[in-house]
């Protein structure tokens, strides 16, 4: 199983690595079997699964529900639970309780928190308690209203210096890695070179140690114009639409179900294939 020590080793050995988001049993199973070393149960689930305009409405209970499903589907990957808005903002105690739920109930191995400042203290405390922390700096979606939208951060020297200072503080507080989102390539490269721990970029260029994408974006399950940093490795929305239309057509014309998808009525010999077959959902 991938551990936080392996993630550090990736950086020490100069091995670039991939992280993807996962929100359910099936996608976790597929990604785990594909050898993706880190799966993030991201609060992006609010936008790509639950249909909210931002990540802010996502609750800790929503996250735990999805974390449990991902944990059931995964065997090898390091599982990181994203602490949702207002699950760690009130106090260090609240952060400990929320992070503890991710590990105890959700089956996660680590948590991710957005921001610097007071998050540095939380990171120190969680790490002391044996809860590994992934930081998240730059474009932090939980700050969408503060940032005036989902905008690239770190464009001025002062902002870039702030990101570097926060990253250094998080590393010193014990974070095992840091996501850098929506920052210029030069800023991400500078932070990556300054840190001992690995950085994981999204919309941060090629200079980070690892990369992360939102699963639904990279599979082309989300439609419309994708942000510049997204590469669509498949076009599943189109495939699903085509499959659904073909199915509806075959149902309409009566060609589905055919004999190969139907059970015989009487006279099935005990021990025959039909007699043994289970009637349940999902592939066994
Ligand atoms: O919620 C999420 O999926 C994230 C990643 C994009 C880093 O935070």
mmCIF file of C-alpha atoms and ligand atoms in Angstrom:
data_model
loop_
_atom_site.group_PDB
_atom_site.id
_atom_site.type_symbol
_atom_site.label_atom_id
_atom_site.label_comp_id
_atom_site.label_asym_id
_atom_site.label_seq_id
_atom_site.Cartn_x
_atom_site.Cartn_y
_atom_site.Cartn_z
ATOM 1 C CA UNK A 1 0.000 0.000 0.000
ATOM 2 C CA UNK A 2 1.234 3.522 -0.754
ATOM 3 C CA UNK A 3 2.111 5.443 2.414
ATOM 4 C CA UNK A 4 3.150 9.017 3.106
ATOM 5 C CA UNK A 5 6.756 7.725 3.293
ATOM 6 C CA UNK A 6 6.452 6.441 -0.287
ATOM 7 C CA UNK A 7 5.200 9.852 -1.413
ATOM 8 C CA UNK A 8 8.321 11.461 0.113
ATOM 9 C CA UNK A 9 10.466 8.791 -1.555
ATOM 10 C CA UNK A 10 8.914 9.677 -4.932
ATOM 11 C CA UNK A 11 10.288 13.191 -4.522
ATOM 12 C CA UNK A 12 13.643 12.075 -3.116
ATOM 13 C CA UNK A 13 14.111 9.759 -6.107
ATOM 14 C CA UNK A 14 12.869 12.363 -8.599
ATOM 15 C CA UNK A 15 9.843 10.220 -9.577
ATOM 16 C CA UNK A 16 6.902 12.314 -10.757
ATOM 17 C CA UNK A 17 3.582 10.867 -9.599
ATOM 18 C CA UNK A 18 -0.149 11.153 -10.274
ATOM 19 C CA UNK A 19 -3.066 11.746 -7.944
ATOM 20 C CA UNK A 20 -6.725 11.637 -9.038
ATOM 21 C CA UNK A 21 -9.956 12.393 -7.275
ATOM 22 C CA UNK A 22 -12.381 9.544 -6.531
ATOM 23 C CA UNK A 23 -15.826 9.807 -5.028
ATOM 24 C CA UNK A 24 -17.301 6.310 -5.145
ATOM 25 C CA UNK A 25 -16.630 2.577 -4.877
ATOM 26 C CA UNK A 26 -16.441 1.852 -8.589
ATOM 27 C CA UNK A 27 -14.101 4.666 -9.620
ATOM 28 C CA UNK A 28 -11.855 3.914 -6.623
ATOM 29 C CA UNK A 29 -11.659 0.263 -7.683
ATOM 30 C CA UNK A 30 -10.783 1.123 -11.290
ATOM 31 C CA UNK A 31 -8.196 3.769 -10.359
ATOM 32 C CA UNK A 32 -6.657 1.591 -7.667
ATOM 33 C CA UNK A 33 -6.287 -1.304 -10.107
ATOM 34 C CA UNK A 34 -4.805 1.139 -12.641
ATOM 35 C CA UNK A 35 -2.046 1.827 -10.101
ATOM 36 C CA UNK A 36 -2.828 5.455 -9.238
ATOM 37 C CA UNK A 37 -0.868 5.836 -5.983
ATOM 38 C CA UNK A 38 -2.954 8.591 -4.326
ATOM 39 C CA UNK A 39 -6.731 8.980 -4.426
ATOM 40 C CA UNK A 40 -8.227 12.206 -3.113
ATOM 41 C CA UNK A 41 -11.837 12.250 -1.999
ATOM 42 C CA UNK A 42 -12.030 15.905 -2.964
ATOM 43 C CA UNK A 43 -14.720 18.344 -1.926
ATOM 44 C CA UNK A 44 -14.904 19.014 -5.688
ATOM 45 C CA UNK A 45 -17.541 16.286 -5.376
ATOM 46 C CA UNK A 46 -19.875 19.169 -4.517
ATOM 47 C CA UNK A 47 -19.459 20.506 -8.037
ATOM 48 C CA UNK A 48 -18.945 17.398 -10.204
ATOM 49 C CA UNK A 49 -21.165 14.892 -8.362
ATOM 50 C CA UNK A 50 -23.693 16.847 -6.303
ATOM 51 C CA UNK A 51 -24.287 19.725 -8.734
ATOM 52 C CA UNK A 52 -23.459 22.702 -6.487
ATOM 53 C CA UNK A 53 -21.867 25.834 -8.015
ATOM 54 C CA UNK A 54 -19.008 25.829 -5.466
ATOM 55 C CA UNK A 55 -17.538 23.443 -2.880
ATOM 56 C CA UNK A 56 -18.947 25.474 0.023
ATOM 57 C CA UNK A 57 -22.241 23.579 0.556
ATOM 58 C CA UNK A 58 -20.451 20.230 0.979
ATOM 59 C CA UNK A 59 -20.765 18.926 4.546
ATOM 60 C CA UNK A 60 -18.525 16.665 6.587
ATOM 61 C CA UNK A 61 -21.269 14.013 6.492
ATOM 62 C CA UNK A 62 -21.326 14.206 2.657
ATOM 63 C CA UNK A 63 -17.562 13.717 2.601
ATOM 64 C CA UNK A 64 -17.563 10.803 5.045
ATOM 65 C CA UNK A 65 -20.325 9.073 3.055
ATOM 66 C CA UNK A 66 -18.220 9.214 -0.135
ATOM 67 C CA UNK A 67 -14.937 8.463 1.682
ATOM 68 C CA UNK A 68 -16.421 5.198 2.964
ATOM 69 C CA UNK A 69 -17.355 4.122 -0.565
ATOM 70 C CA UNK A 70 -13.865 4.967 -1.884
ATOM 71 C CA UNK A 71 -12.242 3.044 0.973
ATOM 72 C CA UNK A 72 -14.368 -0.017 0.115
ATOM 73 C CA UNK A 73 -13.127 0.121 -3.489
ATOM 74 C CA UNK A 74 -9.425 0.687 -2.880
ATOM 75 C CA UNK A 75 -6.632 -1.650 -1.713
ATOM 76 C CA UNK A 76 -3.315 -0.053 -2.682
ATOM 77 C CA UNK A 77 -3.724 3.706 -2.904
ATOM 78 C CA UNK A 78 -3.008 6.277 -0.220
ATOM 79 C CA UNK A 79 -6.461 7.729 0.523
ATOM 80 C CA UNK A 80 -6.772 11.424 1.338
ATOM 81 C CA UNK A 81 -10.008 12.970 2.625
ATOM 82 C CA UNK A 82 -10.620 16.629 1.827
ATOM 83 C CA UNK A 83 -11.770 18.568 4.888
ATOM 84 C CA UNK A 84 -14.829 20.546 3.713
ATOM 85 C CA UNK A 85 -15.652 24.190 4.370
ATOM 86 C CA UNK A 86 -16.356 24.904 8.048
ATOM 87 C CA UNK A 87 -15.171 21.494 9.260
ATOM 88 C CA UNK A 88 -11.872 22.926 10.624
ATOM 89 C CA UNK A 89 -12.362 26.676 10.692
ATOM 90 C CA UNK A 90 -13.801 27.162 14.200
ATOM 91 C CA UNK A 91 -10.965 25.698 16.285
ATOM 92 C CA UNK A 92 -8.139 23.194 16.474
ATOM 93 C CA UNK A 93 -10.501 20.951 18.493
ATOM 94 C CA UNK A 94 -13.087 21.011 15.701
ATOM 95 C CA UNK A 95 -10.356 20.150 13.174
ATOM 96 C CA UNK A 96 -9.216 17.184 15.285
ATOM 97 C CA UNK A 97 -12.780 15.861 15.566
ATOM 98 C CA UNK A 98 -13.418 16.249 11.814
ATOM 99 C CA UNK A 99 -10.090 14.739 10.751
ATOM 100 C CA UNK A 100 -10.587 11.900 13.228
ATOM 101 C CA UNK A 101 -13.912 11.045 11.587
ATOM 102 C CA UNK A 102 -12.178 10.809 8.188
ATOM 103 C CA UNK A 103 -9.764 8.192 9.551
ATOM 104 C CA UNK A 104 -12.087 6.329 11.924
ATOM 105 C CA UNK A 105 -15.332 6.300 9.938
ATOM 106 C CA UNK A 106 -14.228 7.161 6.405
ATOM 107 C CA UNK A 107 -11.257 4.784 6.145
ATOM 108 C CA UNK A 108 -8.933 7.582 4.935
ATOM 109 C CA UNK A 109 -5.185 7.593 5.664
ATOM 110 C CA UNK A 110 -4.680 11.382 5.564
ATOM 111 C CA UNK A 111 -6.606 14.650 5.265
ATOM 112 C CA UNK A 112 -6.213 17.761 3.129
ATOM 113 C CA UNK A 113 -6.807 21.311 4.343
ATOM 114 C CA UNK A 114 -6.882 24.550 2.347
ATOM 115 C CA UNK A 115 -4.869 27.644 3.241
ATOM 116 C CA UNK A 116 -2.015 28.840 5.434
ATOM 117 C CA UNK A 117 -2.267 31.031 8.555
ATOM 118 C CA UNK A 118 -4.237 29.249 11.285
ATOM 119 C CA UNK A 119 -4.149 26.037 9.216
ATOM 120 C CA UNK A 120 -0.443 25.815 10.102
ATOM 121 C CA UNK A 121 -1.309 25.285 13.801
ATOM 122 C CA UNK A 122 -3.988 22.755 12.881
ATOM 123 C CA UNK A 123 -1.473 20.914 10.696
ATOM 124 C CA UNK A 124 1.035 20.759 13.553
ATOM 125 C CA UNK A 125 -1.571 19.400 15.972
ATOM 126 C CA UNK A 126 -3.022 16.816 13.572
ATOM 127 C CA UNK A 127 0.457 15.605 12.642
ATOM 128 C CA UNK A 128 1.369 15.275 16.335
ATOM 129 C CA UNK A 129 -1.743 13.122 16.750
ATOM 130 C CA UNK A 130 -0.780 10.805 13.885
ATOM 131 C CA UNK A 131 -3.057 12.267 11.228
ATOM 132 C CA UNK A 132 -1.010 13.017 8.086
ATOM 133 C CA UNK A 133 -1.851 16.365 6.469
ATOM 134 C CA UNK A 134 -1.719 17.428 2.820
ATOM 135 C CA UNK A 135 -1.702 21.231 2.473
ATOM 136 C CA UNK A 136 -3.409 23.164 -0.338
ATOM 137 C CA UNK A 137 -2.253 26.652 -1.416
ATOM 138 C CA UNK A 138 -2.745 29.058 -4.316
ATOM 139 C CA UNK A 139 -6.254 28.935 -5.742
ATOM 140 C CA UNK A 140 -8.084 27.494 -2.751
ATOM 141 C CA UNK A 141 -11.723 26.985 -3.824
ATOM 142 C CA UNK A 142 -13.100 27.362 -0.284
ATOM 143 C CA UNK A 143 -11.909 31.010 -0.486
ATOM 144 C CA UNK A 144 -13.856 31.613 -3.716
ATOM 145 C CA UNK A 145 -15.722 34.641 -2.351
ATOM 146 C CA UNK A 146 -12.584 36.132 -0.815
ATOM 147 C CA UNK A 147 -10.726 35.691 -4.129
ATOM 148 C CA UNK A 148 -13.637 37.194 -6.123
ATOM 149 C CA UNK A 149 -13.979 34.011 -8.190
ATOM 150 C CA UNK A 150 -11.893 31.027 -9.251
ATOM 151 C CA UNK A 151 -8.851 33.101 -10.245
ATOM 152 C CA UNK A 152 -5.160 32.307 -10.716
ATOM 153 C CA UNK A 153 -3.251 33.297 -7.549
ATOM 154 C CA UNK A 154 0.361 34.323 -6.976
ATOM 155 C CA UNK A 155 0.636 36.650 -9.951
ATOM 156 C CA UNK A 156 2.326 39.446 -8.013
ATOM 157 C CA UNK A 157 5.670 39.052 -6.235
ATOM 158 C CA UNK A 158 3.965 39.744 -2.870
ATOM 159 C CA UNK A 159 1.370 36.983 -3.451
ATOM 160 C CA UNK A 160 4.046 34.561 -4.665
ATOM 161 C CA UNK A 161 6.167 35.275 -1.578
ATOM 162 C CA UNK A 162 3.096 34.669 0.641
ATOM 163 C CA UNK A 163 2.481 31.276 -0.995
ATOM 164 C CA UNK A 164 6.144 30.326 -0.507
ATOM 165 C CA UNK A 165 6.068 31.444 3.141
ATOM 166 C CA UNK A 166 2.832 29.471 3.809
ATOM 167 C CA UNK A 167 4.286 26.399 2.098
ATOM 168 C CA UNK A 168 7.441 26.592 4.226
ATOM 169 C CA UNK A 169 5.355 26.986 7.399
ATOM 170 C CA UNK A 170 3.174 23.994 6.475
ATOM 171 C CA UNK A 171 6.265 21.879 5.814
ATOM 172 C CA UNK A 172 7.722 22.870 9.184
ATOM 173 C CA UNK A 173 4.397 22.064 10.865
ATOM 174 C CA UNK A 174 4.622 18.507 9.507
ATOM 175 C CA UNK A 175 2.571 18.477 6.268
ATOM 176 C CA UNK A 176 3.641 15.520 4.112
ATOM 177 C CA UNK A 177 2.819 17.217 0.785
ATOM 178 C CA UNK A 178 1.192 20.361 -0.596
ATOM 179 C CA UNK A 179 -1.266 20.834 -3.464
ATOM 180 C CA UNK A 180 -0.494 23.964 -5.491
ATOM 181 C CA UNK A 181 -3.552 24.993 -7.477
ATOM 182 C CA UNK A 182 -3.984 27.734 -10.083
ATOM 183 C CA UNK A 183 -0.618 29.454 -9.794
ATOM 184 C CA UNK A 184 1.889 30.501 -12.485
ATOM 185 C CA UNK A 185 4.425 27.834 -13.455
ATOM 186 C CA UNK A 186 7.297 29.904 -12.071
ATOM 187 C CA UNK A 187 5.672 30.156 -8.632
ATOM 188 C CA UNK A 188 4.985 26.406 -8.464
ATOM 189 C CA UNK A 189 8.543 25.601 -9.551
ATOM 190 C CA UNK A 190 10.007 28.013 -6.988
ATOM 191 C CA UNK A 191 7.957 26.499 -4.146
ATOM 192 C CA UNK A 192 8.748 22.934 -5.294
ATOM 193 C CA UNK A 193 12.481 23.631 -5.348
ATOM 194 C CA UNK A 194 12.377 25.317 -1.928
ATOM 195 C CA UNK A 195 10.539 22.465 -0.179
ATOM 196 C CA UNK A 196 11.754 19.081 1.041
ATOM 197 C CA UNK A 197 8.216 17.631 0.853
ATOM 198 C CA UNK A 198 6.522 16.975 -2.511
ATOM 199 C CA UNK A 199 4.205 19.425 -4.235
ATOM 200 C CA UNK A 200 1.237 18.268 -6.308
ATOM 201 C CA UNK A 201 0.076 20.675 -8.993
ATOM 202 C CA UNK A 202 -3.239 21.384 -10.670
ATOM 203 C CA UNK A 203 -3.146 24.311 -13.067
ATOM 204 C CA UNK A 204 0.385 24.935 -11.795
ATOM 205 C CA UNK A 205 2.477 23.754 -14.750
ATOM 206 C CA UNK A 206 5.023 20.948 -15.063
ATOM 207 C CA UNK A 207 7.409 22.065 -12.301
ATOM 208 C CA UNK A 208 5.685 20.290 -9.379
ATOM 209 C CA UNK A 209 6.595 16.811 -8.109
ATOM 210 C CA UNK A 210 3.160 15.345 -8.764
ATOM 211 C CA UNK A 211 -0.001 16.264 -10.647
ATOM 212 C CA UNK A 212 -3.675 15.970 -9.735
ATOM 213 C CA UNK A 213 -6.809 16.276 -11.859
ATOM 214 C CA UNK A 214 -10.492 16.018 -11.042
ATOM 215 C CA UNK A 215 -11.542 12.606 -12.380
ATOM 216 C CA UNK A 216 -14.731 13.791 -14.085
ATOM 217 C CA UNK A 217 -12.797 16.521 -15.931
ATOM 218 C CA UNK A 218 -10.023 14.247 -17.228
ATOM 219 C CA UNK A 219 -12.508 11.570 -18.298
ATOM 220 C CA UNK A 220 -14.623 14.102 -20.206
ATOM 221 C CA UNK A 221 -17.625 13.393 -17.984
ATOM 222 C CA UNK A 222 -17.968 17.109 -17.362
ATOM 223 C CA UNK A 223 -19.046 18.895 -20.524
ATOM 224 C CA UNK A 224 -18.738 22.444 -21.869
ATOM 225 C CA UNK A 225 -15.531 24.428 -22.034
ATOM 226 C CA UNK A 226 -12.915 22.968 -19.694
ATOM 227 C CA UNK A 227 -10.421 25.215 -17.911
ATOM 228 C CA UNK A 228 -7.036 25.544 -19.675
ATOM 229 C CA UNK A 229 -5.262 23.215 -17.230
ATOM 230 C CA UNK A 230 -7.604 20.271 -17.892
ATOM 231 C CA UNK A 231 -6.575 17.613 -20.384
ATOM 232 C CA UNK A 232 -9.439 15.327 -21.405
ATOM 233 C CA UNK A 233 -8.018 11.808 -21.721
ATOM 234 C CA UNK A 234 -11.427 10.401 -22.718
ATOM 235 C CA UNK A 235 -14.803 11.673 -23.822
ATOM 236 C CA UNK A 236 -17.067 9.609 -21.611
ATOM 237 C CA UNK A 237 -20.046 11.987 -21.574
ATOM 238 C CA UNK A 238 -20.363 11.477 -25.322
ATOM 239 C CA UNK A 239 -19.878 7.690 -24.993
ATOM 240 C CA UNK A 240 -22.513 7.469 -22.253
ATOM 241 C CA UNK A 241 -24.985 9.563 -24.273
ATOM 242 C CA UNK A 242 -24.480 7.317 -27.312
ATOM 243 C CA UNK A 243 -24.869 4.119 -25.262
ATOM 244 C CA UNK A 244 -28.059 5.414 -23.598
ATOM 245 C CA UNK A 245 -29.573 6.370 -26.977
ATOM 246 C CA UNK A 246 -28.695 2.969 -28.487
ATOM 247 C CA UNK A 247 -30.268 1.198 -25.476
ATOM 248 C CA UNK A 248 -33.460 3.285 -25.723
ATOM 249 C CA UNK A 249 -33.619 2.595 -29.475
ATOM 250 C CA UNK A 250 -33.271 -1.188 -28.981
ATOM 251 C CA UNK A 251 -35.905 -1.172 -26.219
ATOM 252 C CA UNK A 252 -38.220 0.800 -28.504
ATOM 253 C CA UNK A 253 -37.826 -1.549 -31.450
ATOM 254 C CA UNK A 254 -37.976 -4.677 -29.233
ATOM 255 C CA UNK A 255 -34.485 -5.989 -30.042
ATOM 256 C CA UNK A 256 -33.374 -5.743 -26.394
ATOM 257 C CA UNK A 257 -33.531 -7.967 -24.420
ATOM 258 C CA UNK A 258 -32.694 -10.767 -26.846
ATOM 259 C CA UNK A 259 -32.585 -14.483 -25.996
ATOM 260 C CA UNK A 260 -28.984 -14.192 -24.722
ATOM 261 C CA UNK A 261 -30.153 -11.706 -22.050
ATOM 262 C CA UNK A 262 -33.241 -13.700 -20.965
ATOM 263 C CA UNK A 263 -33.796 -16.624 -18.569
ATOM 264 C CA UNK A 264 -35.495 -19.823 -19.694
ATOM 265 C CA UNK A 265 -38.783 -20.560 -17.942
ATOM 266 C CA UNK A 266 -39.206 -24.254 -17.095
ATOM 267 C CA UNK A 267 -37.227 -27.398 -17.567
ATOM 268 C CA UNK A 268 -33.843 -25.905 -16.599
ATOM 269 C CA UNK A 269 -31.644 -28.855 -15.692
ATOM 270 C CA UNK A 270 -30.126 -28.580 -12.166
ATOM 271 C CA UNK A 271 -26.466 -27.648 -12.611
ATOM 272 C CA UNK A 272 -27.046 -25.893 -15.957
ATOM 273 C CA UNK A 273 -25.610 -22.370 -16.453
ATOM 274 C CA UNK A 274 -29.081 -20.779 -16.047
ATOM 275 C CA UNK A 275 -29.731 -22.572 -12.779
ATOM 276 C CA UNK A 276 -26.446 -21.366 -11.253
ATOM 277 C CA UNK A 277 -26.688 -17.775 -12.361
ATOM 278 C CA UNK A 278 -27.188 -15.105 -9.711
ATOM 279 C CA UNK A 279 -29.620 -12.281 -10.323
ATOM 280 C CA UNK A 280 -27.818 -9.202 -8.958
ATOM 281 C CA UNK A 281 -26.401 -5.843 -10.019
ATOM 282 C CA UNK A 282 -22.760 -5.259 -10.893
ATOM 283 C CA UNK A 283 -20.188 -7.656 -12.259
ATOM 284 C CA UNK A 284 -19.220 -10.384 -9.800
HETATM 285 O O1 LIG B 1 -11.463 19.023 -4.169
HETATM 286 C C1 LIG B 1 -10.591 18.659 -4.971
HETATM 287 O O2 LIG B 1 -10.819 17.823 -5.848
HETATM 288 C C2 LIG B 1 -9.274 19.267 -4.849
HETATM 289 C C3 LIG B 1 -8.271 18.971 -5.917
HETATM 290 C C4 LIG B 1 -8.616 19.610 -7.189
HETATM 291 C C5 LIG B 1 -6.891 19.291 -5.484
HETATM 292 O O3 LIG B 1 -9.023 19.951 -3.928
#
